[in-house]
Amino acid sequence: MTKLGQWLCGLALLGSAWAALALAPPGLQPPAPLRQALLPLPIYLLVAFGCYSLATVGYRLATFNDCEEAAAELQEHIRAARADLRRRGLHL
């Protein structure tokens, strides 16, 4: 099963559990405070997921390390390519 399939199965399971509690079938009547907290729960979870995603991206961006050796090697390749193009008659 792909990762997308796993996420969709998990979301379907959580969504069906939420719908079963939120729609309150005749045999299952949750107390009023629980029902009031249960109805906006998907929005709270979506906001929490957004905050987590933003924090993760911010942390990864803050701790991203520079690869100075790779940058120097790439600059050397660029210089060699420009010299080769000049030798072939193309001037940049």
CSV table of N, CA and C in Angstrom, one decimal:
chain,number,residue,atom,x,y,z
A,1,MET,N,0.9,-1.2,0.0
A,1,MET,CA,0.0,0.0,0.0
A,1,MET,C,0.9,1.2,0.0
A,2,THR,N,0.6,2.2,-0.8
A,2,THR,CA,1.4,3.4,-0.9
A,2,THR,C,1.1,4.3,0.3
A,3,LYS,N,2.0,5.3,0.5
A,3,LYS,CA,1.8,6.2,1.6
A,3,LYS,C,0.5,7.0,1.5
A,4,LEU,N,0.1,7.3,0.3
A,4,LEU,CA,-1.2,8.0,0.1
A,4,LEU,C,-2.3,7.1,0.5
A,5,GLY,N,-2.3,5.9,0.2
A,5,GLY,CA,-3.3,4.9,0.6
A,5,GLY,C,-3.4,4.8,2.1
A,6,GLN,N,-2.3,4.8,2.8
A,6,GLN,CA,-2.3,4.7,4.2
A,6,GLN,C,-2.9,6.0,4.8
A,7,TRP,N,-2.5,7.2,4.3
A,7,TRP,CA,-3.1,8.4,4.8
A,7,TRP,C,-4.6,8.4,4.5
A,8,LEU,N,-5.0,8.0,3.4
A,8,LEU,CA,-6.5,8.0,3.1
A,8,LEU,C,-7.2,7.1,3.9
A,9,CYS,N,-6.7,5.9,4.2
A,9,CYS,CA,-7.3,4.9,5.1
A,9,CYS,C,-7.4,5.5,6.5
A,10,GLY,N,-6.4,6.1,7.0
A,10,GLY,CA,-6.4,6.8,8.3
A,10,GLY,C,-7.4,7.9,8.4
A,11,LEU,N,-7.5,8.7,7.4
A,11,LEU,CA,-8.4,9.8,7.4
A,11,LEU,C,-9.9,9.3,7.3
A,12,ALA,N,-10.1,8.2,6.5
A,12,ALA,CA,-11.4,7.7,6.4
A,12,ALA,C,-11.8,7.1,7.8
A,13,LEU,N,-10.9,6.4,8.5
A,13,LEU,CA,-11.2,5.9,9.8
A,13,LEU,C,-11.5,7.0,10.8
A,14,LEU,N,-10.7,8.0,10.8
A,14,LEU,CA,-11.0,9.1,11.7
A,14,LEU,C,-12.2,9.8,11.4
A,15,GLY,N,-12.5,10.0,10.1
A,15,GLY,CA,-13.7,10.7,9.6
A,15,GLY,C,-14.9,10.0,10.0
A,16,SER,N,-14.9,8.7,9.8
A,16,SER,CA,-16.1,7.9,10.1
A,16,SER,C,-16.3,7.8,11.6
A,17,ALA,N,-15.3,7.8,12.4
A,17,ALA,CA,-15.5,7.8,13.9
A,17,ALA,C,-16.0,9.2,14.3
A,18,TRP,N,-15.5,10.3,13.7
A,18,TRP,CA,-16.0,11.6,14.0
A,18,TRP,C,-17.5,11.7,13.6
A,19,ALA,N,-17.8,11.2,12.4
A,19,ALA,CA,-19.2,11.3,11.9
A,19,ALA,C,-20.1,10.5,12.8
A,20,ALA,N,-19.7,9.3,13.3
A,20,ALA,CA,-20.5,8.5,14.1
A,20,ALA,C,-20.8,9.2,15.4
A,21,LEU,N,-19.8,9.9,16.0
A,21,LEU,CA,-20.1,10.6,17.2
A,21,LEU,C,-20.8,11.9,17.0
A,22,ALA,N,-20.5,12.6,15.9
A,22,ALA,CA,-21.2,13.9,15.7
A,22,ALA,C,-22.6,13.8,15.3
A,23,LEU,N,-23.0,12.8,14.5
A,23,LEU,CA,-24.3,12.6,14.1
A,23,LEU,C,-25.2,12.0,15.2
A,24,ALA,N,-24.6,11.5,16.2
A,24,ALA,CA,-25.3,11.0,17.4
A,24,ALA,C,-26.5,10.1,17.1
A,25,PRO,N,-26.2,8.8,16.8
A,25,PRO,CA,-27.3,7.9,16.5
A,25,PRO,C,-28.1,7.7,17.8
A,26,PRO,N,-29.4,7.2,17.6
A,26,PRO,CA,-30.3,7.2,18.7
A,26,PRO,C,-29.8,6.5,20.0
A,27,GLY,N,-29.0,5.5,19.8
A,27,GLY,CA,-28.5,4.7,21.0
A,27,GLY,C,-27.3,5.4,21.7
A,28,LEU,N,-26.7,6.4,21.0
A,28,LEU,CA,-25.4,7.0,21.6
A,28,LEU,C,-25.6,8.5,21.6
A,29,GLN,N,-25.9,9.0,22.7
A,29,GLN,CA,-26.1,10.5,22.9
A,29,GLN,C,-24.9,11.0,23.8
A,30,PRO,N,-23.9,11.6,23.2
A,30,PRO,CA,-22.8,12.1,24.1
A,30,PRO,C,-23.3,13.4,24.9
A,31,PRO,N,-22.7,13.6,26.0
A,31,PRO,CA,-23.1,14.8,26.8
A,31,PRO,C,-22.9,16.1,26.0
A,32,ALA,N,-23.6,17.2,26.3
A,32,ALA,CA,-23.6,18.4,25.6
A,32,ALA,C,-22.1,19.0,25.5
A,33,PRO,N,-21.3,19.1,26.6
A,33,PRO,CA,-20.0,19.6,26.4
A,33,PRO,C,-19.1,18.8,25.4
A,34,LEU,N,-19.3,17.5,25.5
A,34,LEU,CA,-18.5,16.7,24.5
A,34,LEU,C,-19.0,17.0,23.1
A,35,ARG,N,-20.2,17.1,22.9
A,35,ARG,CA,-20.8,17.4,21.6
A,35,ARG,C,-20.3,18.8,21.1
A,36,GLN,N,-20.3,19.8,22.0
A,36,GLN,CA,-19.8,21.1,21.6
A,36,GLN,C,-18.3,21.1,21.2
A,37,ALA,N,-17.6,20.3,21.8
A,37,ALA,CA,-16.1,20.2,21.5
A,37,ALA,C,-15.9,19.3,20.3
A,38,LEU,N,-16.8,18.4,20.0
A,38,LEU,CA,-16.6,17.4,18.9
A,38,LEU,C,-16.9,18.0,17.6
A,39,LEU,N,-17.9,18.9,17.5
A,39,LEU,CA,-18.3,19.5,16.2
A,39,LEU,C,-17.2,20.3,15.5
A,40,PRO,N,-16.5,21.2,16.2
A,40,PRO,CA,-15.4,21.9,15.5
A,40,PRO,C,-14.0,21.1,15.5
A,41,LEU,N,-14.0,19.9,15.9
A,41,LEU,CA,-12.8,19.2,16.0
A,41,LEU,C,-12.0,19.1,14.7
A,42,PRO,N,-12.6,18.8,13.5
A,42,PRO,CA,-11.9,18.7,12.3
A,42,PRO,C,-11.1,20.1,12.0
A,43,ILE,N,-11.8,21.2,12.3
A,43,ILE,CA,-11.1,22.5,12.0
A,43,ILE,C,-9.9,22.7,12.9
A,44,TYR,N,-10.1,22.3,14.2
A,44,TYR,CA,-9.0,22.4,15.1
A,44,TYR,C,-7.8,21.5,14.7
A,45,LEU,N,-8.1,20.3,14.2
A,45,LEU,CA,-7.1,19.4,13.7
A,45,LEU,C,-6.4,19.9,12.5
A,46,LEU,N,-7.2,20.5,11.6
A,46,LEU,CA,-6.6,21.1,10.4
A,46,LEU,C,-5.7,22.3,10.7
A,47,VAL,N,-6.1,23.1,11.7
A,47,VAL,CA,-5.2,24.3,12.1
A,47,VAL,C,-3.9,23.7,12.8
A,48,ALA,N,-4.1,22.7,13.6
A,48,ALA,CA,-2.9,22.1,14.3
A,48,ALA,C,-1.9,21.5,13.3
A,49,PHE,N,-2.5,20.9,12.3
A,49,PHE,CA,-1.6,20.3,11.2
A,49,PHE,C,-0.9,21.4,10.4
A,50,GLY,N,-1.6,22.5,10.2
A,50,GLY,CA,-1.0,23.6,9.5
A,50,GLY,C,0.1,24.2,10.3
A,51,CYS,N,-0.1,24.4,11.6
A,51,CYS,CA,1.0,24.9,12.5
A,51,CYS,C,2.2,24.0,12.6
A,52,TYR,N,1.9,22.7,12.7
A,52,TYR,CA,3.0,21.7,12.7
A,52,TYR,C,3.8,21.8,11.4
A,53,SER,N,3.1,21.8,10.3
A,53,SER,CA,3.8,21.9,8.9
A,53,SER,C,4.6,23.1,8.8
A,54,LEU,N,4.1,24.3,9.2
A,54,LEU,CA,4.8,25.5,9.2
A,54,LEU,C,6.0,25.5,10.1
A,55,ALA,N,5.9,25.0,11.3
A,55,ALA,CA,7.0,24.9,12.2
A,55,ALA,C,8.1,23.9,11.6
A,56,THR,N,7.7,22.8,11.0
A,56,THR,CA,8.6,21.9,10.4
A,56,THR,C,9.4,22.5,9.3
A,57,VAL,N,8.7,23.2,8.4
A,57,VAL,CA,9.4,23.9,7.3
A,57,VAL,C,10.3,24.9,7.8
A,58,GLY,N,9.9,25.7,8.8
A,58,GLY,CA,10.7,26.8,9.4
A,58,GLY,C,12.0,26.2,10.0
A,59,TYR,N,11.8,25.1,10.8
A,59,TYR,CA,13.0,24.5,11.4
A,59,TYR,C,13.9,23.9,10.4
A,60,ARG,N,13.4,23.3,9.4
A,60,ARG,CA,14.3,22.7,8.4
A,60,ARG,C,15.0,23.8,7.6
A,61,LEU,N,14.3,24.9,7.3
A,61,LEU,CA,14.9,26.0,6.6
A,61,LEU,C,16.0,26.7,7.5
A,62,ALA,N,15.8,26.8,8.8
A,62,ALA,CA,16.7,27.4,9.7
A,62,ALA,C,18.0,26.5,9.9
A,63,THR,N,17.8,25.2,9.8
A,63,THR,CA,19.0,24.3,10.0
A,63,THR,C,19.6,23.8,8.7
A,64,PHE,N,19.2,24.4,7.6
A,64,PHE,CA,19.7,23.9,6.3
A,64,PHE,C,21.1,24.3,6.2
A,65,ASN,N,22.0,23.4,6.0
A,65,ASN,CA,23.4,23.7,5.9
A,65,ASN,C,23.9,24.0,4.5
A,66,ASP,N,24.8,24.9,4.3
A,66,ASP,CA,25.4,25.2,3.0
A,66,ASP,C,26.4,24.1,2.6
A,67,CYS,N,26.5,23.8,1.4
A,67,CYS,CA,27.5,22.9,0.9
A,67,CYS,C,28.5,23.7,0.1
A,68,GLU,N,29.5,24.2,0.8
A,68,GLU,CA,30.5,25.1,0.2
A,68,GLU,C,31.4,24.3,-0.8
A,69,GLU,N,31.7,23.1,-0.5
A,69,GLU,CA,32.6,22.3,-1.4
A,69,GLU,C,31.8,22.1,-2.7
A,70,ALA,N,30.5,21.7,-2.6
A,70,ALA,CA,29.8,21.5,-3.8
A,70,ALA,C,29.6,22.8,-4.6
A,71,ALA,N,29.4,23.9,-3.9
A,71,ALA,CA,29.3,25.2,-4.6
A,71,ALA,C,30.6,25.5,-5.4
A,72,ALA,N,31.7,25.3,-4.7
A,72,ALA,CA,33.0,25.6,-5.4
A,72,ALA,C,33.2,24.7,-6.6
A,73,GLU,N,32.8,23.4,-6.4
A,73,GLU,CA,32.9,22.5,-7.5
A,73,GLU,C,32.0,22.9,-8.7
A,74,LEU,N,30.8,23.3,-8.4
A,74,LEU,CA,29.9,23.7,-9.4
A,74,LEU,C,30.4,25.0,-10.2
A,75,GLN,N,31.0,25.9,-9.4
A,75,GLN,CA,31.6,27.1,-10.0
A,75,GLN,C,32.8,26.7,-11.0
A,76,GLU,N,33.5,25.7,-10.5
A,76,GLU,CA,34.6,25.3,-11.4
A,76,GLU,C,34.1,24.7,-12.7
A,77,HIS,N,33.0,23.9,-12.6
A,77,HIS,CA,32.4,23.3,-13.8
A,77,HIS,C,31.9,24.4,-14.7
A,78,ILE,N,31.3,25.4,-14.1
A,78,ILE,CA,30.8,26.6,-15.0
A,78,ILE,C,32.0,27.3,-15.7
A,79,ARG,N,33.1,27.5,-15.0
A,79,ARG,CA,34.2,28.1,-15.6
A,79,ARG,C,34.8,27.3,-16.7
A,80,ALA,N,34.8,25.9,-16.5
A,80,ALA,CA,35.3,25.0,-17.5
A,80,ALA,C,34.4,25.0,-18.7
A,81,ALA,N,33.1,25.0,-18.5
A,81,ALA,CA,32.1,25.0,-19.6
A,81,ALA,C,32.2,26.3,-20.4
A,82,ARG,N,32.4,27.5,-19.7
A,82,ARG,CA,32.5,28.7,-20.4
A,82,ARG,C,33.8,28.8,-21.3
A,83,ALA,N,34.9,28.2,-20.7
A,83,ALA,CA,36.2,28.2,-21.5
A,83,ALA,C,36.0,27.3,-22.7
A,84,ASP,N,35.3,26.2,-22.5
A,84,ASP,CA,35.1,25.3,-23.6
A,84,ASP,C,34.2,25.9,-24.7
A,85,LEU,N,33.2,26.7,-24.3
A,85,LEU,CA,32.4,27.3,-25.3
A,85,LEU,C,33.1,28.5,-26.0
A,86,ARG,N,34.0,29.2,-25.3
A,86,ARG,CA,34.8,30.2,-25.9
A,86,ARG,C,35.8,29.6,-26.9
A,87,ARG,N,36.3,28.5,-26.6
A,87,ARG,CA,37.2,27.8,-27.5
A,87,ARG,C,36.5,27.3,-28.8
A,88,ARG,N,35.2,27.0,-28.6
A,88,ARG,CA,34.4,26.6,-29.8
A,88,ARG,C,33.8,27.8,-30.6
A,89,GLY,N,34.1,29.0,-30.1
A,89,GLY,CA,33.6,30.2,-30.8
A,89,GLY,C,32.4,30.9,-30.3
A,90,LEU,N,31.8,30.4,-29.2
A,90,LEU,CA,30.6,31.0,-28.6
A,90,LEU,C,31.1,31.9,-27.5
A,91,HIS,N,30.8,33.2,-27.6
A,91,HIS,CA,31.2,34.1,-26.5
A,91,HIS,C,30.0,34.5,-25.7
A,92,LEU,N,30.1,34.4,-24.4
A,92,LEU,CA,29.0,34.7,-23.5
A,92,LEU,C,29.2,36.0,-22.8
